[in-house]
mmCIF file of C-alpha atoms in Angstrom:
data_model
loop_
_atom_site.group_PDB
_atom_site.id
_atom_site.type_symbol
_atom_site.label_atom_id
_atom_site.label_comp_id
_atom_site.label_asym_id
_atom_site.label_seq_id
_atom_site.Cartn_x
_atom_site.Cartn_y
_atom_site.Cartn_z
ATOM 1 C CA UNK A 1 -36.365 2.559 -55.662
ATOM 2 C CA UNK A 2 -34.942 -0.523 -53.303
ATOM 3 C CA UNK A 3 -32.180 -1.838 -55.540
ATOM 4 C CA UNK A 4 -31.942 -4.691 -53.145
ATOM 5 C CA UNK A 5 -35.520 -5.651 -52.836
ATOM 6 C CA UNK A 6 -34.276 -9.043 -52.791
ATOM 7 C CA UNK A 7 -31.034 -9.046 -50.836
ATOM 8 C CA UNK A 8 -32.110 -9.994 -47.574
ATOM 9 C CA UNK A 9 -35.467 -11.281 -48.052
ATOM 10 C CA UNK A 10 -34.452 -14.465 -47.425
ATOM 11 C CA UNK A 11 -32.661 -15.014 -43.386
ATOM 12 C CA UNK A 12 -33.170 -18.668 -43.440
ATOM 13 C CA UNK A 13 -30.680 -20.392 -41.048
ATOM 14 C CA UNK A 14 -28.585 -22.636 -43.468
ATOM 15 C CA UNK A 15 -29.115 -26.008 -43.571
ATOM 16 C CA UNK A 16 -26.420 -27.253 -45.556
ATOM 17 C CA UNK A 17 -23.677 -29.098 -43.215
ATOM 18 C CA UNK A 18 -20.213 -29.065 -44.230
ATOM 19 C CA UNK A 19 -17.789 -32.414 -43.379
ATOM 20 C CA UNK A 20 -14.088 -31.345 -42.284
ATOM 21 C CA UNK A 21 -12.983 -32.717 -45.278
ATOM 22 C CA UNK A 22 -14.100 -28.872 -47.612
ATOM 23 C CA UNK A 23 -12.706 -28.692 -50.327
ATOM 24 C CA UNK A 24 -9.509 -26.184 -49.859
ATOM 25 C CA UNK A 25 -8.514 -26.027 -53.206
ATOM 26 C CA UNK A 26 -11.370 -23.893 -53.844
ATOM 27 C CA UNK A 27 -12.617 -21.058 -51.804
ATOM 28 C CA UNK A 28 -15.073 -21.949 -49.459
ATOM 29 C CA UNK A 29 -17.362 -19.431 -47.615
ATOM 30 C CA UNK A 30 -19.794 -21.020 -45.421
ATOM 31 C CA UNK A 31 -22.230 -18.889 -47.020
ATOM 32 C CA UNK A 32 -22.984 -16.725 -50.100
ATOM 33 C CA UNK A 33 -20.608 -13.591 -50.488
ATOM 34 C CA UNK A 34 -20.358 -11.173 -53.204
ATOM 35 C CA UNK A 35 -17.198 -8.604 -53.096
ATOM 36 C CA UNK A 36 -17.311 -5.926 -54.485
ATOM 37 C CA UNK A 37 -13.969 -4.053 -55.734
ATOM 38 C CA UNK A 38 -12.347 -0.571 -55.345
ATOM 39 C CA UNK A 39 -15.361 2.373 -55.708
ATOM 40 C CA UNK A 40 -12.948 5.580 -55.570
ATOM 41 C CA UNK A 41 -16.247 7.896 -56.199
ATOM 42 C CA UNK A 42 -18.067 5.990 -58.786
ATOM 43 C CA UNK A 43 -21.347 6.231 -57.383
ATOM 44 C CA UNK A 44 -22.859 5.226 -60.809
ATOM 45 C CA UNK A 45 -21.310 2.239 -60.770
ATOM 46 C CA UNK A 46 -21.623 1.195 -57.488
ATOM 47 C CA UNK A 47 -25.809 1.523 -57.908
ATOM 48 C CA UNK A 48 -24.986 -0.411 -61.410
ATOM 49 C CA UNK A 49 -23.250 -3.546 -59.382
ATOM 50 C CA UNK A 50 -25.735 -3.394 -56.421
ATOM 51 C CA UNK A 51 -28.770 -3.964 -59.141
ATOM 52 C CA UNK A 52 -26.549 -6.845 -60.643
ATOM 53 C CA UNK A 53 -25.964 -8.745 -57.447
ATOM 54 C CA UNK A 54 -30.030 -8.091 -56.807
ATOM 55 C CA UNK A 55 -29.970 -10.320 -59.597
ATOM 56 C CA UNK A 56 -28.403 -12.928 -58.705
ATOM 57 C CA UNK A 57 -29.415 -13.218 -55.135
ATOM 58 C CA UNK A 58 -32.803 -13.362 -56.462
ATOM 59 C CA UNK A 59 -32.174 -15.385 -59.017
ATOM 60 C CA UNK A 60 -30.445 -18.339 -57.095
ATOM 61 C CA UNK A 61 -33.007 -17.443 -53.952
ATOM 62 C CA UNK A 62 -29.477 -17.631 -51.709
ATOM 63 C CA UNK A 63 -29.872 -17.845 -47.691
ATOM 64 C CA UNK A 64 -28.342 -15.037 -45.989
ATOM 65 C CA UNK A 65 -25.991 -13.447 -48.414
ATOM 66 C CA UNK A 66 -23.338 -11.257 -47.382
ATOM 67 C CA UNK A 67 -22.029 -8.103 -49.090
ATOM 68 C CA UNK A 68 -18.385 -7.125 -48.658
ATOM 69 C CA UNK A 69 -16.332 -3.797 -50.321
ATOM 70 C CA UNK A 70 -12.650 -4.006 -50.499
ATOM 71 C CA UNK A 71 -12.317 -0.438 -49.447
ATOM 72 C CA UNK A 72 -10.755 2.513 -51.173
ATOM 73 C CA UNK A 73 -14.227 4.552 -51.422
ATOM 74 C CA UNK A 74 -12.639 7.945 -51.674
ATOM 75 C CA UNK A 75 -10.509 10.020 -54.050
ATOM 76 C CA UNK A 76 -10.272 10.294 -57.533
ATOM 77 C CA UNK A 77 -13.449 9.696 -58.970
ATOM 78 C CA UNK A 78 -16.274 12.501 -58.767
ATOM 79 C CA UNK A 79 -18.730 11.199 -56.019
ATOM 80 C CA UNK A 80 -16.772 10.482 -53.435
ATOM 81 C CA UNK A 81 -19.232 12.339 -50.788
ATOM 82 C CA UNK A 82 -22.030 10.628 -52.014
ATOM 83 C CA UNK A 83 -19.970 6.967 -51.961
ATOM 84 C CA UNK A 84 -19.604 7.212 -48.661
ATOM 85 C CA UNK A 85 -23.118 8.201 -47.512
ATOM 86 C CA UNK A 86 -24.944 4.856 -49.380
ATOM 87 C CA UNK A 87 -22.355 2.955 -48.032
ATOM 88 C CA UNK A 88 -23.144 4.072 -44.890
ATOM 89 C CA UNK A 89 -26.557 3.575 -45.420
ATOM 90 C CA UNK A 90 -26.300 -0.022 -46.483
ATOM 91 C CA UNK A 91 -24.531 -0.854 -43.393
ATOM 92 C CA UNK A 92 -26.194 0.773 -41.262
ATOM 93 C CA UNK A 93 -29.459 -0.849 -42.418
ATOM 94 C CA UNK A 94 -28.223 -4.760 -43.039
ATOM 95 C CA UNK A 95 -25.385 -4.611 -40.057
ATOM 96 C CA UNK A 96 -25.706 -8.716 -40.253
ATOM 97 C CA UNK A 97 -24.867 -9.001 -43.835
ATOM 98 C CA UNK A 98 -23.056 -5.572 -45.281
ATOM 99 C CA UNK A 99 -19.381 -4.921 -44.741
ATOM 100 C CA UNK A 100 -17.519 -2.143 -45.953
ATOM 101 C CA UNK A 101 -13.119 -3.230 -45.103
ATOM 102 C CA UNK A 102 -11.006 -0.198 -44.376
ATOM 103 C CA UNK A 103 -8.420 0.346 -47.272
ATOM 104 C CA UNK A 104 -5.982 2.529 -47.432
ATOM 105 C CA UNK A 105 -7.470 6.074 -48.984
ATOM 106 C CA UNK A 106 -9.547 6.052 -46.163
ATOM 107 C CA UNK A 107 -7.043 5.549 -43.909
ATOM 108 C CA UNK A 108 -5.010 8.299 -45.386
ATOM 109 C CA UNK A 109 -7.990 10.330 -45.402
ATOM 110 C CA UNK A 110 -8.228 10.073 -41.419
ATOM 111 C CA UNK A 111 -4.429 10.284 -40.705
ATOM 112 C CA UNK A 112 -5.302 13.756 -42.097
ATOM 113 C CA UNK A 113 -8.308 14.273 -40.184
ATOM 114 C CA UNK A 114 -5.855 13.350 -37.124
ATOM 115 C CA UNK A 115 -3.047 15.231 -38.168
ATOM 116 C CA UNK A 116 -3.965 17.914 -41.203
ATOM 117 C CA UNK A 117 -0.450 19.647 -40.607
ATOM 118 C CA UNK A 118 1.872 16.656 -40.822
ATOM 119 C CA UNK A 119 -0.492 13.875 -42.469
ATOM 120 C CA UNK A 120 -1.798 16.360 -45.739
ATOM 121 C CA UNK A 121 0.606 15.604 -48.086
ATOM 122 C CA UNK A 122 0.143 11.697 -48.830
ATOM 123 C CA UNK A 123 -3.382 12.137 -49.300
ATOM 124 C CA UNK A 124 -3.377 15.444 -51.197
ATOM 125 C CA UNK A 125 -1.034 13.773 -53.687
ATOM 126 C CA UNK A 126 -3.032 10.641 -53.904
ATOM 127 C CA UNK A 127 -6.973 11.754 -54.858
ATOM 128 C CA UNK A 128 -7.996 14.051 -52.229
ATOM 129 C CA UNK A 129 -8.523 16.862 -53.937
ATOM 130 C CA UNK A 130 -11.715 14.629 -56.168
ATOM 131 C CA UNK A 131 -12.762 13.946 -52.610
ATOM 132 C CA UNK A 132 -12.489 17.437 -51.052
ATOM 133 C CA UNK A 133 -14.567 18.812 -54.158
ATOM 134 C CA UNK A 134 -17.361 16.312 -53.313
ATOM 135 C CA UNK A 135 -17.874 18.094 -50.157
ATOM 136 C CA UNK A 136 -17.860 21.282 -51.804
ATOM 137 C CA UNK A 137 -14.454 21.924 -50.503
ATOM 138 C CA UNK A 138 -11.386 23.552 -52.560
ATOM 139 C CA UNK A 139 -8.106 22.123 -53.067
ATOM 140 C CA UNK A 140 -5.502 25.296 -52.688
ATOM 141 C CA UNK A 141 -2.091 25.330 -54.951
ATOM 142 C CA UNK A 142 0.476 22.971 -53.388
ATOM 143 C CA UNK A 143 2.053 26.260 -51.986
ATOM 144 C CA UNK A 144 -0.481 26.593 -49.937
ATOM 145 C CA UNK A 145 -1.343 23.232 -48.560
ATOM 146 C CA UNK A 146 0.603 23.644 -44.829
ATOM 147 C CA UNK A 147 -0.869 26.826 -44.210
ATOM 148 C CA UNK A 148 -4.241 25.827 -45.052
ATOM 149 C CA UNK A 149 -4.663 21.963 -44.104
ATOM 150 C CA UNK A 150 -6.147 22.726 -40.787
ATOM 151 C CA UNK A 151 -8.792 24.943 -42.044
ATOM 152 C CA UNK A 152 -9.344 21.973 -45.002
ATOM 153 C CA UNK A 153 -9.531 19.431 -42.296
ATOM 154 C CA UNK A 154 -12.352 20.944 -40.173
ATOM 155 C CA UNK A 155 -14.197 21.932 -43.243
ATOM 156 C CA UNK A 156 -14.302 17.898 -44.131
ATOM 157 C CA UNK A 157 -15.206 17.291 -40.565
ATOM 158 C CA UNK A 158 -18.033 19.832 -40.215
ATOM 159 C CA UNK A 159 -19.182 18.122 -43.851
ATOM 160 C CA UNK A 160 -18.777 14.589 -43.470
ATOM 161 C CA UNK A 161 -20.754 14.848 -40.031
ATOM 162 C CA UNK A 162 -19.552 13.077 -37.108
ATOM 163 C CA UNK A 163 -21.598 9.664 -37.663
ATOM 164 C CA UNK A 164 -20.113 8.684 -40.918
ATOM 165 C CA UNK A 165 -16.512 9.767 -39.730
ATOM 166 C CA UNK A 166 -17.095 7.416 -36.405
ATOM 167 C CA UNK A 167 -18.466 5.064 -39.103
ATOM 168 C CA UNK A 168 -15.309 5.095 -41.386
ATOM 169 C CA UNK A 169 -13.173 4.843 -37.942
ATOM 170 C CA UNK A 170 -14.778 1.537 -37.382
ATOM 171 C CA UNK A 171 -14.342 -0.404 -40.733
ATOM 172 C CA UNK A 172 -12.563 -3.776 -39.975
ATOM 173 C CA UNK A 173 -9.566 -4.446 -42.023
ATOM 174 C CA UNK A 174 -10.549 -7.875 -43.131
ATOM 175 C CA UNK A 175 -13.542 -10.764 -42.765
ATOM 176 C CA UNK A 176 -13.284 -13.802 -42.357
ATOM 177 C CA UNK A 177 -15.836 -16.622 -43.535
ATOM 178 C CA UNK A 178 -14.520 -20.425 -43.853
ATOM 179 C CA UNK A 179 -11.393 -20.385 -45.811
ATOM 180 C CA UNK A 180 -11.953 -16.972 -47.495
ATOM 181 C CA UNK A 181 -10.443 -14.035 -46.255
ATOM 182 C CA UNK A 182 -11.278 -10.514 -47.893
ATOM 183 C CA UNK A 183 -9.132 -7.702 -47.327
ATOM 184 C CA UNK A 184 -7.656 -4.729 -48.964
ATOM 185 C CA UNK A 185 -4.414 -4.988 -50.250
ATOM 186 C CA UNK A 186 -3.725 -8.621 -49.504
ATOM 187 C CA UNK A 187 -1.589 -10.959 -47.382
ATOM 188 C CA UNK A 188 2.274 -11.757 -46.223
ATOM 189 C CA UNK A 189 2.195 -15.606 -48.075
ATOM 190 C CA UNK A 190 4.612 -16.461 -45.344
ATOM 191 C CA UNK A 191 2.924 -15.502 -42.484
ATOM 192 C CA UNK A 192 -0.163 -17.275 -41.193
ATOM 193 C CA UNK A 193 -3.705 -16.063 -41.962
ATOM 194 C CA UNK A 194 -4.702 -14.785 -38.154
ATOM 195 C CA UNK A 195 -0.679 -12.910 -37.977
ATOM 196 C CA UNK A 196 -1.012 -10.394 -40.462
ATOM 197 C CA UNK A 197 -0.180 -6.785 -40.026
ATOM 198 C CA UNK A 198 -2.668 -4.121 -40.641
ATOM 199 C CA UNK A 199 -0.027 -2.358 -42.964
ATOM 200 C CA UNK A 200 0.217 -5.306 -45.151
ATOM 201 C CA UNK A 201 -3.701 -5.850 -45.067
ATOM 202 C CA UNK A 202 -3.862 -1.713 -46.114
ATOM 203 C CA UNK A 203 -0.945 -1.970 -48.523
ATOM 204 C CA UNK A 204 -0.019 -4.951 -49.622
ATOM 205 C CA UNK A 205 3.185 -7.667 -49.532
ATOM 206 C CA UNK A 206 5.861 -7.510 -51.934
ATOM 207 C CA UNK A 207 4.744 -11.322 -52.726
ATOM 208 C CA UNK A 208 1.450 -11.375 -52.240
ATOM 209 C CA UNK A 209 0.733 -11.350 -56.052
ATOM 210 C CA UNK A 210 3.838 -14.195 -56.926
ATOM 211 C CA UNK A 211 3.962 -16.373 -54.392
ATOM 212 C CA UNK A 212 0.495 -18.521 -53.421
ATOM 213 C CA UNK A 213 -0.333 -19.552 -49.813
ATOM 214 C CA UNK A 214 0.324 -22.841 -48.682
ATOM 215 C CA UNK A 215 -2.252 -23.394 -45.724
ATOM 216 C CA UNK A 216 -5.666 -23.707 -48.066
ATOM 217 C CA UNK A 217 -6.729 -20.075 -47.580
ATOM 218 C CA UNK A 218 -8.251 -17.974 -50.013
ATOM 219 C CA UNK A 219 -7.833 -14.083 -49.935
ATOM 220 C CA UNK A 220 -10.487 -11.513 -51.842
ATOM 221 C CA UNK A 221 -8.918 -8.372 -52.466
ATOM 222 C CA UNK A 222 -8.694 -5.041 -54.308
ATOM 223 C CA UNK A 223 -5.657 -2.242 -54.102
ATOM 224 C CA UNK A 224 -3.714 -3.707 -57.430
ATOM 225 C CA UNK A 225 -5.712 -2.539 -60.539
ATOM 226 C CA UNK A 226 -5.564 -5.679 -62.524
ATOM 227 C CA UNK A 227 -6.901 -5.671 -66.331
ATOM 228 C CA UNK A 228 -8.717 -8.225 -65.640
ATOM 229 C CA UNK A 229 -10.652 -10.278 -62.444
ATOM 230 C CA UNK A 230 -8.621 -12.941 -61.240
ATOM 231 C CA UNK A 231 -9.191 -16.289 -58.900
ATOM 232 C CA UNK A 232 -5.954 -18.619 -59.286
ATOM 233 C CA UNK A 233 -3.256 -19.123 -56.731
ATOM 234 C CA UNK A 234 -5.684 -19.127 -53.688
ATOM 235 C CA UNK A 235 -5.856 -15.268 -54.510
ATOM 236 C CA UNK A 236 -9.301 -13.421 -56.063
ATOM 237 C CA UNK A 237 -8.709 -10.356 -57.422
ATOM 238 C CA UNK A 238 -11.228 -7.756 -58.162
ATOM 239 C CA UNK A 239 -9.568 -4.372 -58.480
ATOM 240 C CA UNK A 240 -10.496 -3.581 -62.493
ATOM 241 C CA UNK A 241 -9.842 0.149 -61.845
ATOM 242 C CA UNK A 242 -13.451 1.471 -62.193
ATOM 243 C CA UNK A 243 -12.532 5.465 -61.965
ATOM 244 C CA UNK A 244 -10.421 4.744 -65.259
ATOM 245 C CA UNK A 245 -12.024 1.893 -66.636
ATOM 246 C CA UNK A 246 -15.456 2.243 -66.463
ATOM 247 C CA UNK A 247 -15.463 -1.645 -65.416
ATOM 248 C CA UNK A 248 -16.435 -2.467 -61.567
ATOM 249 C CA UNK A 249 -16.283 -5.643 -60.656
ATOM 250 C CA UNK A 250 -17.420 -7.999 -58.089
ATOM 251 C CA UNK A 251 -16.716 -11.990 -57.037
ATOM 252 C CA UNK A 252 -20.128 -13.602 -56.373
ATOM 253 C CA UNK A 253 -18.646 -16.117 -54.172
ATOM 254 C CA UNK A 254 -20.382 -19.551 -53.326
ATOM 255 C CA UNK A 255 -19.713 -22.340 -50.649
ATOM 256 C CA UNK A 256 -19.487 -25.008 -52.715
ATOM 257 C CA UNK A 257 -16.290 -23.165 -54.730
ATOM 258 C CA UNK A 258 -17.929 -21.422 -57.395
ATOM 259 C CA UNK A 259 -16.432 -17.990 -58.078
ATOM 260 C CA UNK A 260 -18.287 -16.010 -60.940
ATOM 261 C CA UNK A 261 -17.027 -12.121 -61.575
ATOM 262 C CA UNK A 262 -19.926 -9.589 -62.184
ATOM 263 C CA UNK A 263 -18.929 -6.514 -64.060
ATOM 264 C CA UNK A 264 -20.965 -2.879 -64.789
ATOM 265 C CA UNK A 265 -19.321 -0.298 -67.036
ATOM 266 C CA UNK A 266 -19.972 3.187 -67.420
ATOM 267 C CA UNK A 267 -18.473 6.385 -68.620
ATOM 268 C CA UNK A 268 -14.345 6.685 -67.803
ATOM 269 C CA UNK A 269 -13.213 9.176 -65.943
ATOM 270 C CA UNK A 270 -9.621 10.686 -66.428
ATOM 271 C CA UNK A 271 -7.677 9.536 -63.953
#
C-alpha cells in the first residue's frame, strides 16, 4: 500500500509571495514542512506518522511539502534494520522533498564502521546491540567486545550493503527553509545560525534549551526526550521518546506560523 498516495501529488510552484517584513516571531518556512522526531527502531510507528501526515497533506491539498527526520534512526528499539531501509527508500524516491538529518547514533554507528577497535565502545554502550540484532548480528559479553569489534563491524557492513551505508554517510546535519532551521540536537544561542559546529548540531549546547535566540530564527529538533512537544522560545521540540513512550511525534509546520504536533502511539518498548 502507498502510505503517501498523496504526498507529492501536488508540485505546484508556489504562488504565495512573501514581503520582507515575515513575521519572525513565528516560524516561517517558505513552504509546508512536517518533522518528524527521533525513530530509534520503531518502524511501527514511523508507518503510523507517515499515514498521519498523508492526512493532512491531503487534507489541506499543500504545494510541495517537505518531509524532514531529526535523525537518531538506530539503536534501541527493535527495527532498526528495517528503519533504515524505508528511510532510504523515501529518499531515494522524493529526493526534492524527503530529508533524513544525521544525528548522532548514526554518527556513532559509522565512527565504528571507521574505527571498530577504538570507536566500539560509545556505541555498544549506547543501543547498538538493538541495532546489531536487527541485522541478525550478536552482541558478545563486554569482555569480548575489543577482540571481536572488527569481525562485528564487517558483519554490519556486508548487511547494511554499501548503498545505504554511502546513503547514511551523506545525511546533512541540518536544513534550512526561511527562518526555520531543523537539526538534531540543536543550536549554540550565541553563535549565529550559518556558524554552528557540527558537534553542537549532533549533540547539543549546554543553553540551547534555557536561553532563546535573539536573531528571529527558529530551530526544529529532536536529541532531548521531552514529555511533551514543544514550540516556545524560537525552539520546536519533538523528541517524545517513542522507543519508551510509545508516542512519536511530528511538527506539521506552515508558512504562515502555524505549528500543529501530530502524535501515533503504539506498544512501549523497555528501554
Amino acid at each position: 500500500m502507498n502510505l503517501l498516495r498523496s504526498f507529492f501529488k501536488s508540485k505546484k510552484a508556489a504562488t504565495q509571495e512573501h514581503s520582507d517584513g515575515r513575521n519572525v516571531s513565528r516560524p516561517n518556512p517558505t513552504s509546508a514542512h512536517f518533522v518528524v522526531g527521533d525513530l530509534h527502531g520503531t518502524l511501527d510507528l514511523l508507518e503510523h506518522i507517515l499515514e498521519q501526515i498523508d492526512h493532512v497533506i491531503g487534507s489541506l491539498d499543500l504545494n510541495d511539502p517537505k518531509l524532514v527526520f531529526v535523525g537518531d534512526y538506530v539503536d534501541r528499539g527493535p527495527s532498526s534494520s528495517a528503519v533504515l531501509m524505508r528511510l532510504h527508500e523515501l529518499a531515494s524516491e522524493f529526493p526534492q522533498n524527503v530529508t533524513c538529518i544525521l544525528g548522532n547514533h548514526e554518527q556513532m554507528m559509522l565512527d565504528f564502521l571507521d574505527a571498530p577497535e577504538a570507536r566500539h565502545a560509545r556505541w555498544f554502550r549506547n543501543g547498538a546491540a538493538q541495532t546489531l540484532a536487527s541485522f541478525g548480528i550478536d552482541l558478545p559479553e563486554e569482555a569480548d567486545w575489543a577482540a571481536t569489534s572488527g569481525a562485528i563491524a564487517a558483519a554490519l557492513r556486508a548487511q547494511m550493503g554499501d548503498q545505504v551505508e554511502d546513503w547514511v554517510r551523506s545525511l546533512p546535519m541540518s536544513v534550512r527553509s526561511g527562518n526555520l532551521m531543523i537539526t538534531h540536537a540543536g543550536t549554540d544561542p550565541g553563535r549565529a545560525i550559518d556558524d554552528q559546529s557540527s558537534r553542537v548540531l549532533l549533540w547539543g549546547h549546554p543553553e540551547f534549551l534555557s536561553r532563546a535566540r535573539s536573531d528571529g530564527h527558529w530551530v526544529a529538533h529532536g536529541h532531548t526526550v521531552m514529555e511533551n512537544a514543544i514550540c516556545e522560545d524560537g525552539r520546536i521540540s519533538v523528541d517524545t521518546g517513542g522507543y519508551t513512550t510509545g508516542c512519536l511525534t511530528a511538527a506539521a509546520i506552515l508558512p504562515d506560523g502555524t505549528v500543529e504536533f501530530l502524535q501515533t502511539t503504539g506498544p512501549r518498548q523497555n528501554g
